[in-house]
């Protein structure tokens, strides 16, 4: 079945550091890929998405590129802020499979001032 | 549009009791999903509706769980004879059909079975 593997956390960085959270996937077909963020006490919010190979999703300084050859969708940000502290989830969605999403286990990011 | 809303936000119940959660999706979305999330894990798919039809159920959804979506609008998830292992965050999401569309999530209902 479909699966998503995320880099294990927690990740602790100083403000303005570079962030990478690794995500790889297994899917029978061509999924759309997503990063969701969950701030403390809040629901999942879509951060960015990419729907086909070589697409780059970007939002709020975060970027991720859909790499079909390595089945990866790594999340990056050049300079993190304290307000980026949250749990980040990588997910895939197969359009041919009722559109249900398969999630990774999440990576907790803490940014210290 | 206020997004996906879930009610209640928190529920504490005694083992063996029945509980029901409600989800109001984004109004123009015809797809509705229920997920369960436990601490330290990502959401796990439970069930899916397209309009009023329940089209798929996960093996995680035991016979004690039932979901409905009458008239293709709001949905309810009922858990009968709750067990401590049912303690989790129950998330509802909705989406439109189409390639690459994302699912929009509600804030969830946190269930604690004591």
PDB file of C-alpha atoms in Angstrom:
ATOM      1  CA  UNK A   1       0.000   0.000   0.000  1.00  0.00           C
ATOM      2  CA  UNK A   2       0.883   3.655  -0.120  1.00  0.00           C
ATOM      3  CA  UNK A   3       3.179   4.990   2.574  1.00  0.00           C
ATOM      4  CA  UNK A   4       5.065   8.112   3.627  1.00  0.00           C
ATOM      5  CA  UNK A   5       8.278   8.127   5.636  1.00  0.00           C
ATOM      6  CA  UNK A   6       9.407  11.285   7.357  1.00  0.00           C
ATOM      7  CA  UNK A   7      12.636  12.194   9.040  1.00  0.00           C
ATOM      8  CA  UNK A   8      12.344  11.449  12.722  1.00  0.00           C
ATOM      9  CA  UNK A   9      12.270  14.315  15.136  1.00  0.00           C
ATOM     10  CA  UNK A  10      12.284  16.276  17.163  1.00  0.00           C
ATOM     11  CA  UNK A  11      14.314  18.902  15.371  1.00  0.00           C
ATOM     12  CA  UNK A  12      15.628  21.857  17.339  1.00  0.00           C
ATOM     13  CA  UNK A  13      17.147  24.828  15.528  1.00  0.00           C
ATOM     14  CA  UNK A  14      18.245  28.327  16.349  1.00  0.00           C
ATOM     15  CA  UNK A  15      16.436  31.231  14.743  1.00  0.00           C
ATOM     16  CA  UNK A  16      17.633  31.966  11.192  1.00  0.00           C
ATOM     17  CA  UNK A  17      19.041  28.452  10.734  1.00  0.00           C
ATOM     18  CA  UNK A  18      18.404  26.423   7.570  1.00  0.00           C
ATOM     19  CA  UNK A  19      15.713  23.764   7.798  1.00  0.00           C
ATOM     20  CA  UNK A  20      15.379  20.482   5.940  1.00  0.00           C
ATOM     21  CA  UNK A  21      12.790  17.848   6.805  1.00  0.00           C
ATOM     22  CA  UNK A  22      13.103  14.743   4.672  1.00  0.00           C
ATOM     23  CA  UNK A  23      10.098  12.953   3.227  1.00  0.00           C
ATOM     24  CA  UNK A  24      10.011   9.935   0.944  1.00  0.00           C
ATOM     25  CA  UNK A  25       6.988   8.071  -0.317  1.00  0.00           C
ATOM     26  CA  UNK A  26       5.878   4.781  -1.821  1.00  0.00           C
ATOM     27  CA  UNK A  27       2.866   4.772  -4.096  1.00  0.00           C
ATOM     28  CA  UNK A  28       1.471   2.698  -6.930  1.00  0.00           C
ATOM     29  CA  UNK A  29       0.891   5.521  -9.339  1.00  0.00           C
ATOM     30  CA  UNK A  30       1.403   9.257  -9.411  1.00  0.00           C
ATOM     31  CA  UNK A  31       0.248  10.962  -6.245  1.00  0.00           C
ATOM     32  CA  UNK A  32      -0.095  14.596  -5.373  1.00  0.00           C
ATOM     33  CA  UNK A  33       2.193  15.519  -2.490  1.00  0.00           C
ATOM     34  CA  UNK A  34       1.500  17.849   0.406  1.00  0.00           C
ATOM     35  CA  UNK A  35       3.049  19.339   3.485  1.00  0.00           C
ATOM     36  CA  UNK A  36       0.700  20.161   6.336  1.00  0.00           C
ATOM     37  CA  UNK A  37       1.582  22.066   9.508  1.00  0.00           C
ATOM     38  CA  UNK A  38      -0.038  21.708  12.895  1.00  0.00           C
ATOM     39  CA  UNK A  39       0.537  24.492  15.390  1.00  0.00           C
ATOM     40  CA  UNK A  40      -0.036  23.759  19.086  1.00  0.00           C
ATOM     41  CA  UNK A  41      -3.743  23.403  19.823  1.00  0.00           C
ATOM     42  CA  UNK A  42      -4.769  23.843  16.206  1.00  0.00           C
ATOM     43  CA  UNK A  43      -5.838  21.665  13.295  1.00  0.00           C
ATOM     44  CA  UNK A  44      -3.862  20.642  10.242  1.00  0.00           C
ATOM     45  CA  UNK A  45      -3.242  23.443   7.782  1.00  0.00           C
ATOM     46  CA  UNK A  46      -2.011  22.994   4.260  1.00  0.00           C
ATOM     47  CA  UNK A  47       1.457  24.510   3.910  1.00  0.00           C
ATOM     48  CA  UNK A  48       2.245  23.678   0.286  1.00  0.00           C
ATOM     49  CA  UNK A  49       1.595  21.119  -2.406  1.00  0.00           C
ATOM     50  CA  UNK A  50       2.881  19.746  -5.710  1.00  0.00           C
ATOM     51  CA  UNK A  51       0.796  17.741  -8.124  1.00  0.00           C
ATOM     52  CA  UNK A  52       3.323  16.364 -10.609  1.00  0.00           C
ATOM     53  CA  UNK A  53       6.980  15.531 -10.985  1.00  0.00           C
ATOM     54  CA  UNK A  54       9.416  18.481 -10.837  1.00  0.00           C
ATOM     55  CA  UNK A  55       6.732  20.821  -9.496  1.00  0.00           C
ATOM     56  CA  UNK A  56       7.898  23.049  -6.663  1.00  0.00           C
ATOM     57  CA  UNK A  57       5.442  24.017  -3.968  1.00  0.00           C
ATOM     58  CA  UNK A  58       6.181  27.118  -1.927  1.00  0.00           C
ATOM     59  CA  UNK A  59       4.540  29.149   0.816  1.00  0.00           C
ATOM     60  CA  UNK A  60       5.697  31.377   3.686  1.00  0.00           C
ATOM     61  CA  UNK A  61       9.349  30.834   2.758  1.00  0.00           C
ATOM     62  CA  UNK A  62       9.002  27.042   2.745  1.00  0.00           C
ATOM     63  CA  UNK A  63       9.686  25.046  -0.421  1.00  0.00           C
ATOM     64  CA  UNK A  64       9.499  21.442  -1.525  1.00  0.00           C
ATOM     65  CA  UNK A  65      10.158  19.871  -4.927  1.00  0.00           C
ATOM     66  CA  UNK A  66       8.402  16.741  -6.168  1.00  0.00           C
ATOM     67  CA  UNK A  67      11.226  14.357  -7.144  1.00  0.00           C
ATOM     68  CA  UNK A  68       9.833  11.335  -8.933  1.00  0.00           C
ATOM     69  CA  UNK A  69      13.224   9.714  -9.477  1.00  0.00           C
ATOM     70  CA  UNK A  70      13.977   9.649  -5.743  1.00  0.00           C
ATOM     71  CA  UNK A  71      10.305   9.517  -4.628  1.00  0.00           C
ATOM     72  CA  UNK A  72      10.972  12.419  -2.314  1.00  0.00           C
ATOM     73  CA  UNK A  73       9.381  15.708  -1.278  1.00  0.00           C
ATOM     74  CA  UNK A  74      11.781  17.298   1.196  1.00  0.00           C
ATOM     75  CA  UNK A  75      10.701  20.462   2.988  1.00  0.00           C
ATOM     76  CA  UNK A  76      13.184  23.357   3.187  1.00  0.00           C
ATOM     77  CA  UNK A  77      13.321  26.849   4.570  1.00  0.00           C
ATOM     78  CA  UNK A  78      16.312  29.121   4.387  1.00  0.00           C
ATOM     79  CA  UNK A  79      15.833  30.964   7.662  1.00  0.00           C
ATOM     80  CA  UNK A  80      13.461  29.675  10.325  1.00  0.00           C
ATOM     81  CA  UNK A  81      11.676  31.803  12.888  1.00  0.00           C
ATOM     82  CA  UNK A  82      10.414  31.016  16.368  1.00  0.00           C
ATOM     83  CA  UNK A  83       6.891  31.160  14.953  1.00  0.00           C
ATOM     84  CA  UNK A  84       7.685  28.183  12.700  1.00  0.00           C
ATOM     85  CA  UNK A  85       7.718  25.905  15.737  1.00  0.00           C
ATOM     86  CA  UNK A  86       5.087  23.263  14.978  1.00  0.00           C
ATOM     87  CA  UNK A  87       4.594  19.695  13.813  1.00  0.00           C
ATOM     88  CA  UNK A  88       5.046  19.143  10.087  1.00  0.00           C
ATOM     89  CA  UNK A  89       3.347  16.301   8.213  1.00  0.00           C
ATOM     90  CA  UNK A  90       4.168  15.051   4.749  1.00  0.00           C
ATOM     91  CA  UNK A  91       1.259  13.444   2.920  1.00  0.00           C
ATOM     92  CA  UNK A  92       0.334  11.940  -0.397  1.00  0.00           C
ATOM     93  CA  UNK A  93      -3.024  11.775  -2.084  1.00  0.00           C
ATOM     94  CA  UNK A  94      -3.956   9.428  -4.883  1.00  0.00           C
ATOM     95  CA  UNK A  95      -6.627  10.894  -7.115  1.00  0.00           C
ATOM     96  CA  UNK A  96      -7.636   7.421  -8.219  1.00  0.00           C
ATOM     97  CA  UNK A  97      -8.138   6.092  -4.699  1.00  0.00           C
ATOM     98  CA  UNK A  98     -11.046   8.120  -3.382  1.00  0.00           C
ATOM     99  CA  UNK A  99      -8.658  10.972  -2.759  1.00  0.00           C
ATOM    100  CA  UNK A 100      -7.818   9.797   0.732  1.00  0.00           C
ATOM    101  CA  UNK A 101      -4.537  11.005   2.160  1.00  0.00           C
ATOM    102  CA  UNK A 102      -1.694   8.956   3.597  1.00  0.00           C
ATOM    103  CA  UNK A 103       0.404  10.780   6.167  1.00  0.00           C
ATOM    104  CA  UNK A 104       3.848  10.446   7.654  1.00  0.00           C
ATOM    105  CA  UNK A 105       4.209  10.409  11.418  1.00  0.00           C
ATOM    106  CA  UNK A 106       5.113  14.073  11.634  1.00  0.00           C
ATOM    107  CA  UNK A 107       8.281  15.937  12.585  1.00  0.00           C
ATOM    108  CA  UNK A 108       8.261  18.299  15.529  1.00  0.00           C
ATOM    109  CA  UNK A 109      10.252  21.468  14.951  1.00  0.00           C
ATOM    110  CA  UNK A 110      11.289  23.753  17.783  1.00  0.00           C
ATOM    111  CA  UNK A 111      13.006  27.023  16.918  1.00  0.00           C
ATOM    112  CA  UNK A 112      14.847  28.777  19.735  1.00  0.00           C
ATOM    113  CA  UNK A 113      15.561  32.506  19.773  1.00  0.00           C
TER     114      UNK A 113
ATOM    115  CA  UNK B   1     -16.944  30.102   4.309  1.00  0.00           C
ATOM    116  CA  UNK B   2     -15.724  29.249   7.790  1.00  0.00           C
ATOM    117  CA  UNK B   3     -13.932  26.053   6.841  1.00  0.00           C
ATOM    118  CA  UNK B   4     -14.491  22.595   8.273  1.00  0.00           C
ATOM    119  CA  UNK B   5     -15.966  22.665  11.749  1.00  0.00           C
ATOM    120  CA  UNK B   6     -16.152  19.867  14.276  1.00  0.00           C
ATOM    121  CA  UNK B   7     -18.134  19.534  17.443  1.00  0.00           C
ATOM    122  CA  UNK B   8     -17.358  19.009  20.228  1.00  0.00           C
ATOM    123  CA  UNK B   9     -13.687  19.983  20.448  1.00  0.00           C
ATOM    124  CA  UNK B  10     -13.154  17.812  23.506  1.00  0.00           C
ATOM    125  CA  UNK B  11     -15.052  14.849  24.917  1.00  0.00           C
ATOM    126  CA  UNK B  12     -14.331  12.888  28.061  1.00  0.00           C
ATOM    127  CA  UNK B  13     -16.393   9.753  28.508  1.00  0.00           C
ATOM    128  CA  UNK B  14     -16.445   6.684  30.678  1.00  0.00           C
ATOM    129  CA  UNK B  15     -15.533   3.349  29.194  1.00  0.00           C
ATOM    130  CA  UNK B  16     -18.575   1.618  27.786  1.00  0.00           C
ATOM    131  CA  UNK B  17     -20.486   4.791  26.947  1.00  0.00           C
ATOM    132  CA  UNK B  18     -21.475   5.824  23.430  1.00  0.00           C
ATOM    133  CA  UNK B  19     -20.228   9.068  21.896  1.00  0.00           C
ATOM    134  CA  UNK B  20     -21.135  10.950  18.728  1.00  0.00           C
ATOM    135  CA  UNK B  21     -19.111  13.583  16.914  1.00  0.00           C
ATOM    136  CA  UNK B  22     -20.286  15.968  14.252  1.00  0.00           C
ATOM    137  CA  UNK B  23     -18.475  17.422  11.247  1.00  0.00           C
ATOM    138  CA  UNK B  24     -19.675  20.250   9.019  1.00  0.00           C
ATOM    139  CA  UNK B  25     -17.610  20.321   5.829  1.00  0.00           C
ATOM    140  CA  UNK B  26     -16.998  23.211   3.485  1.00  0.00           C
ATOM    141  CA  UNK B  27     -20.349  23.608   1.794  1.00  0.00           C
ATOM    142  CA  UNK B  28     -19.354  23.018  -1.807  1.00  0.00           C
ATOM    143  CA  UNK B  29     -17.208  19.963  -1.066  1.00  0.00           C
ATOM    144  CA  UNK B  30     -18.758  16.645  -1.992  1.00  0.00           C
ATOM    145  CA  UNK B  31     -16.056  14.476  -0.394  1.00  0.00           C
ATOM    146  CA  UNK B  32     -15.789  14.019   3.353  1.00  0.00           C
ATOM    147  CA  UNK B  33     -13.229  11.997   5.301  1.00  0.00           C
ATOM    148  CA  UNK B  34     -12.746  10.894   8.874  1.00  0.00           C
ATOM    149  CA  UNK B  35      -9.265  10.270  10.259  1.00  0.00           C
ATOM    150  CA  UNK B  36      -7.926   9.275  13.644  1.00  0.00           C
ATOM    151  CA  UNK B  37      -4.711  10.677  15.080  1.00  0.00           C
ATOM    152  CA  UNK B  38      -2.905   9.362  18.125  1.00  0.00           C
ATOM    153  CA  UNK B  39      -0.019  11.037  19.897  1.00  0.00           C
ATOM    154  CA  UNK B  40       3.178  11.014  17.887  1.00  0.00           C
ATOM    155  CA  UNK B  41       1.576   9.699  14.732  1.00  0.00           C
ATOM    156  CA  UNK B  42       0.078  11.099  11.595  1.00  0.00           C
ATOM    157  CA  UNK B  43      -3.630  10.919  10.859  1.00  0.00           C
ATOM    158  CA  UNK B  44      -4.918   7.487   9.808  1.00  0.00           C
ATOM    159  CA  UNK B  45      -7.799   7.124   7.377  1.00  0.00           C
ATOM    160  CA  UNK B  46     -11.057   5.772   8.799  1.00  0.00           C
ATOM    161  CA  UNK B  47     -13.787   6.321   6.239  1.00  0.00           C
ATOM    162  CA  UNK B  48     -14.838   8.344   3.207  1.00  0.00           C
ATOM    163  CA  UNK B  49     -18.091   9.730   1.813  1.00  0.00           C
ATOM    164  CA  UNK B  50     -18.863  11.031  -1.601  1.00  0.00           C
ATOM    165  CA  UNK B  51     -22.041  13.024  -1.153  1.00  0.00           C
ATOM    166  CA  UNK B  52     -24.233  10.809   1.082  1.00  0.00           C
ATOM    167  CA  UNK B  53     -22.651   7.511   0.049  1.00  0.00           C
ATOM    168  CA  UNK B  54     -20.071   5.903   2.315  1.00  0.00           C
ATOM    169  CA  UNK B  55     -17.691   4.443  -0.253  1.00  0.00           C
ATOM    170  CA  UNK B  56     -14.793   3.151   1.775  1.00  0.00           C
ATOM    171  CA  UNK B  57     -14.068   2.037   5.323  1.00  0.00           C
ATOM    172  CA  UNK B  58     -10.683   1.246   6.798  1.00  0.00           C
ATOM    173  CA  UNK B  59     -10.029  -1.964   8.690  1.00  0.00           C
ATOM    174  CA  UNK B  60      -9.362   0.364  11.638  1.00  0.00           C
ATOM    175  CA  UNK B  61     -13.098   1.011  11.763  1.00  0.00           C
ATOM    176  CA  UNK B  62     -14.426  -1.757  13.982  1.00  0.00           C
ATOM    177  CA  UNK B  63     -18.095  -2.695  14.244  1.00  0.00           C
ATOM    178  CA  UNK B  64     -18.419  -0.288  17.168  1.00  0.00           C
ATOM    179  CA  UNK B  65     -17.851   2.642  14.826  1.00  0.00           C
ATOM    180  CA  UNK B  66     -20.485   3.967  12.478  1.00  0.00           C
ATOM    181  CA  UNK B  67     -20.518   7.055  10.318  1.00  0.00           C
ATOM    182  CA  UNK B  68     -23.294   8.745   8.414  1.00  0.00           C
ATOM    183  CA  UNK B  69     -23.674  11.657   6.095  1.00  0.00           C
ATOM    184  CA  UNK B  70     -27.387  12.199   5.562  1.00  0.00           C
ATOM    185  CA  UNK B  71     -28.245  14.440   2.632  1.00  0.00           C
ATOM    186  CA  UNK B  72     -24.580  14.742   1.758  1.00  0.00           C
ATOM    187  CA  UNK B  73     -23.997  17.655   4.095  1.00  0.00           C
ATOM    188  CA  UNK B  74     -22.801  17.243   7.688  1.00  0.00           C
ATOM    189  CA  UNK B  75     -21.498  13.913   8.952  1.00  0.00           C
ATOM    190  CA  UNK B  76     -21.580  12.114  12.280  1.00  0.00           C
ATOM    191  CA  UNK B  77     -19.200   9.540  13.680  1.00  0.00           C
ATOM    192  CA  UNK B  78     -20.536   7.381  16.499  1.00  0.00           C
ATOM    193  CA  UNK B  79     -18.487   5.099  18.710  1.00  0.00           C
ATOM    194  CA  UNK B  80     -20.451   2.584  20.730  1.00  0.00           C
ATOM    195  CA  UNK B  81     -19.210   0.951  23.937  1.00  0.00           C
ATOM    196  CA  UNK B  82     -16.075   3.071  24.023  1.00  0.00           C
ATOM    197  CA  UNK B  83     -12.775   1.527  25.073  1.00  0.00           C
ATOM    198  CA  UNK B  84      -9.646   3.209  26.394  1.00  0.00           C
ATOM    199  CA  UNK B  85      -7.928   2.451  23.106  1.00  0.00           C
ATOM    200  CA  UNK B  86     -10.408   4.727  21.356  1.00  0.00           C
ATOM    201  CA  UNK B  87      -8.800   7.749  23.008  1.00  0.00           C
ATOM    202  CA  UNK B  88      -7.455   9.856  20.148  1.00  0.00           C
ATOM    203  CA  UNK B  89      -8.032  12.970  18.081  1.00  0.00           C
ATOM    204  CA  UNK B  90     -10.753  12.424  15.480  1.00  0.00           C
ATOM    205  CA  UNK B  91     -10.269  14.616  12.439  1.00  0.00           C
ATOM    206  CA  UNK B  92     -12.712  15.430   9.697  1.00  0.00           C
ATOM    207  CA  UNK B  93     -11.661  16.709   6.296  1.00  0.00           C
ATOM    208  CA  UNK B  94     -13.449  17.693   3.128  1.00  0.00           C
ATOM    209  CA  UNK B  95     -12.445  18.247  -0.446  1.00  0.00           C
ATOM    210  CA  UNK B  96     -13.818  18.758  -3.899  1.00  0.00           C
ATOM    211  CA  UNK B  97     -13.178  16.255  -6.659  1.00  0.00           C
ATOM    212  CA  UNK B  98     -10.351  16.729  -9.084  1.00  0.00           C
ATOM    213  CA  UNK B  99      -6.682  16.095  -9.520  1.00  0.00           C
ATOM    214  CA  UNK B 100      -4.386  17.742  -7.042  1.00  0.00           C
ATOM    215  CA  UNK B 101      -7.098  19.165  -4.828  1.00  0.00           C
ATOM    216  CA  UNK B 102      -6.205  19.325  -1.194  1.00  0.00           C
ATOM    217  CA  UNK B 103      -8.203  18.215   1.783  1.00  0.00           C
ATOM    218  CA  UNK B 104      -9.187  20.854   4.313  1.00  0.00           C
ATOM    219  CA  UNK B 105      -9.150  19.685   7.902  1.00  0.00           C
ATOM    220  CA  UNK B 106     -11.192  20.659  10.898  1.00  0.00           C
ATOM    221  CA  UNK B 107      -9.623  21.229  14.288  1.00  0.00           C
ATOM    222  CA  UNK B 108     -10.627  17.804  15.476  1.00  0.00           C
ATOM    223  CA  UNK B 109     -12.439  16.290  18.405  1.00  0.00           C
ATOM    224  CA  UNK B 110     -10.198  15.019  21.160  1.00  0.00           C
ATOM    225  CA  UNK B 111     -11.735  11.966  22.818  1.00  0.00           C
ATOM    226  CA  UNK B 112     -10.544  10.740  26.198  1.00  0.00           C
ATOM    227  CA  UNK B 113     -12.004   7.486  27.489  1.00  0.00           C
ATOM    228  CA  UNK B 114     -11.523   7.020  31.230  1.00  0.00           C
TER     229      UNK B 114
END
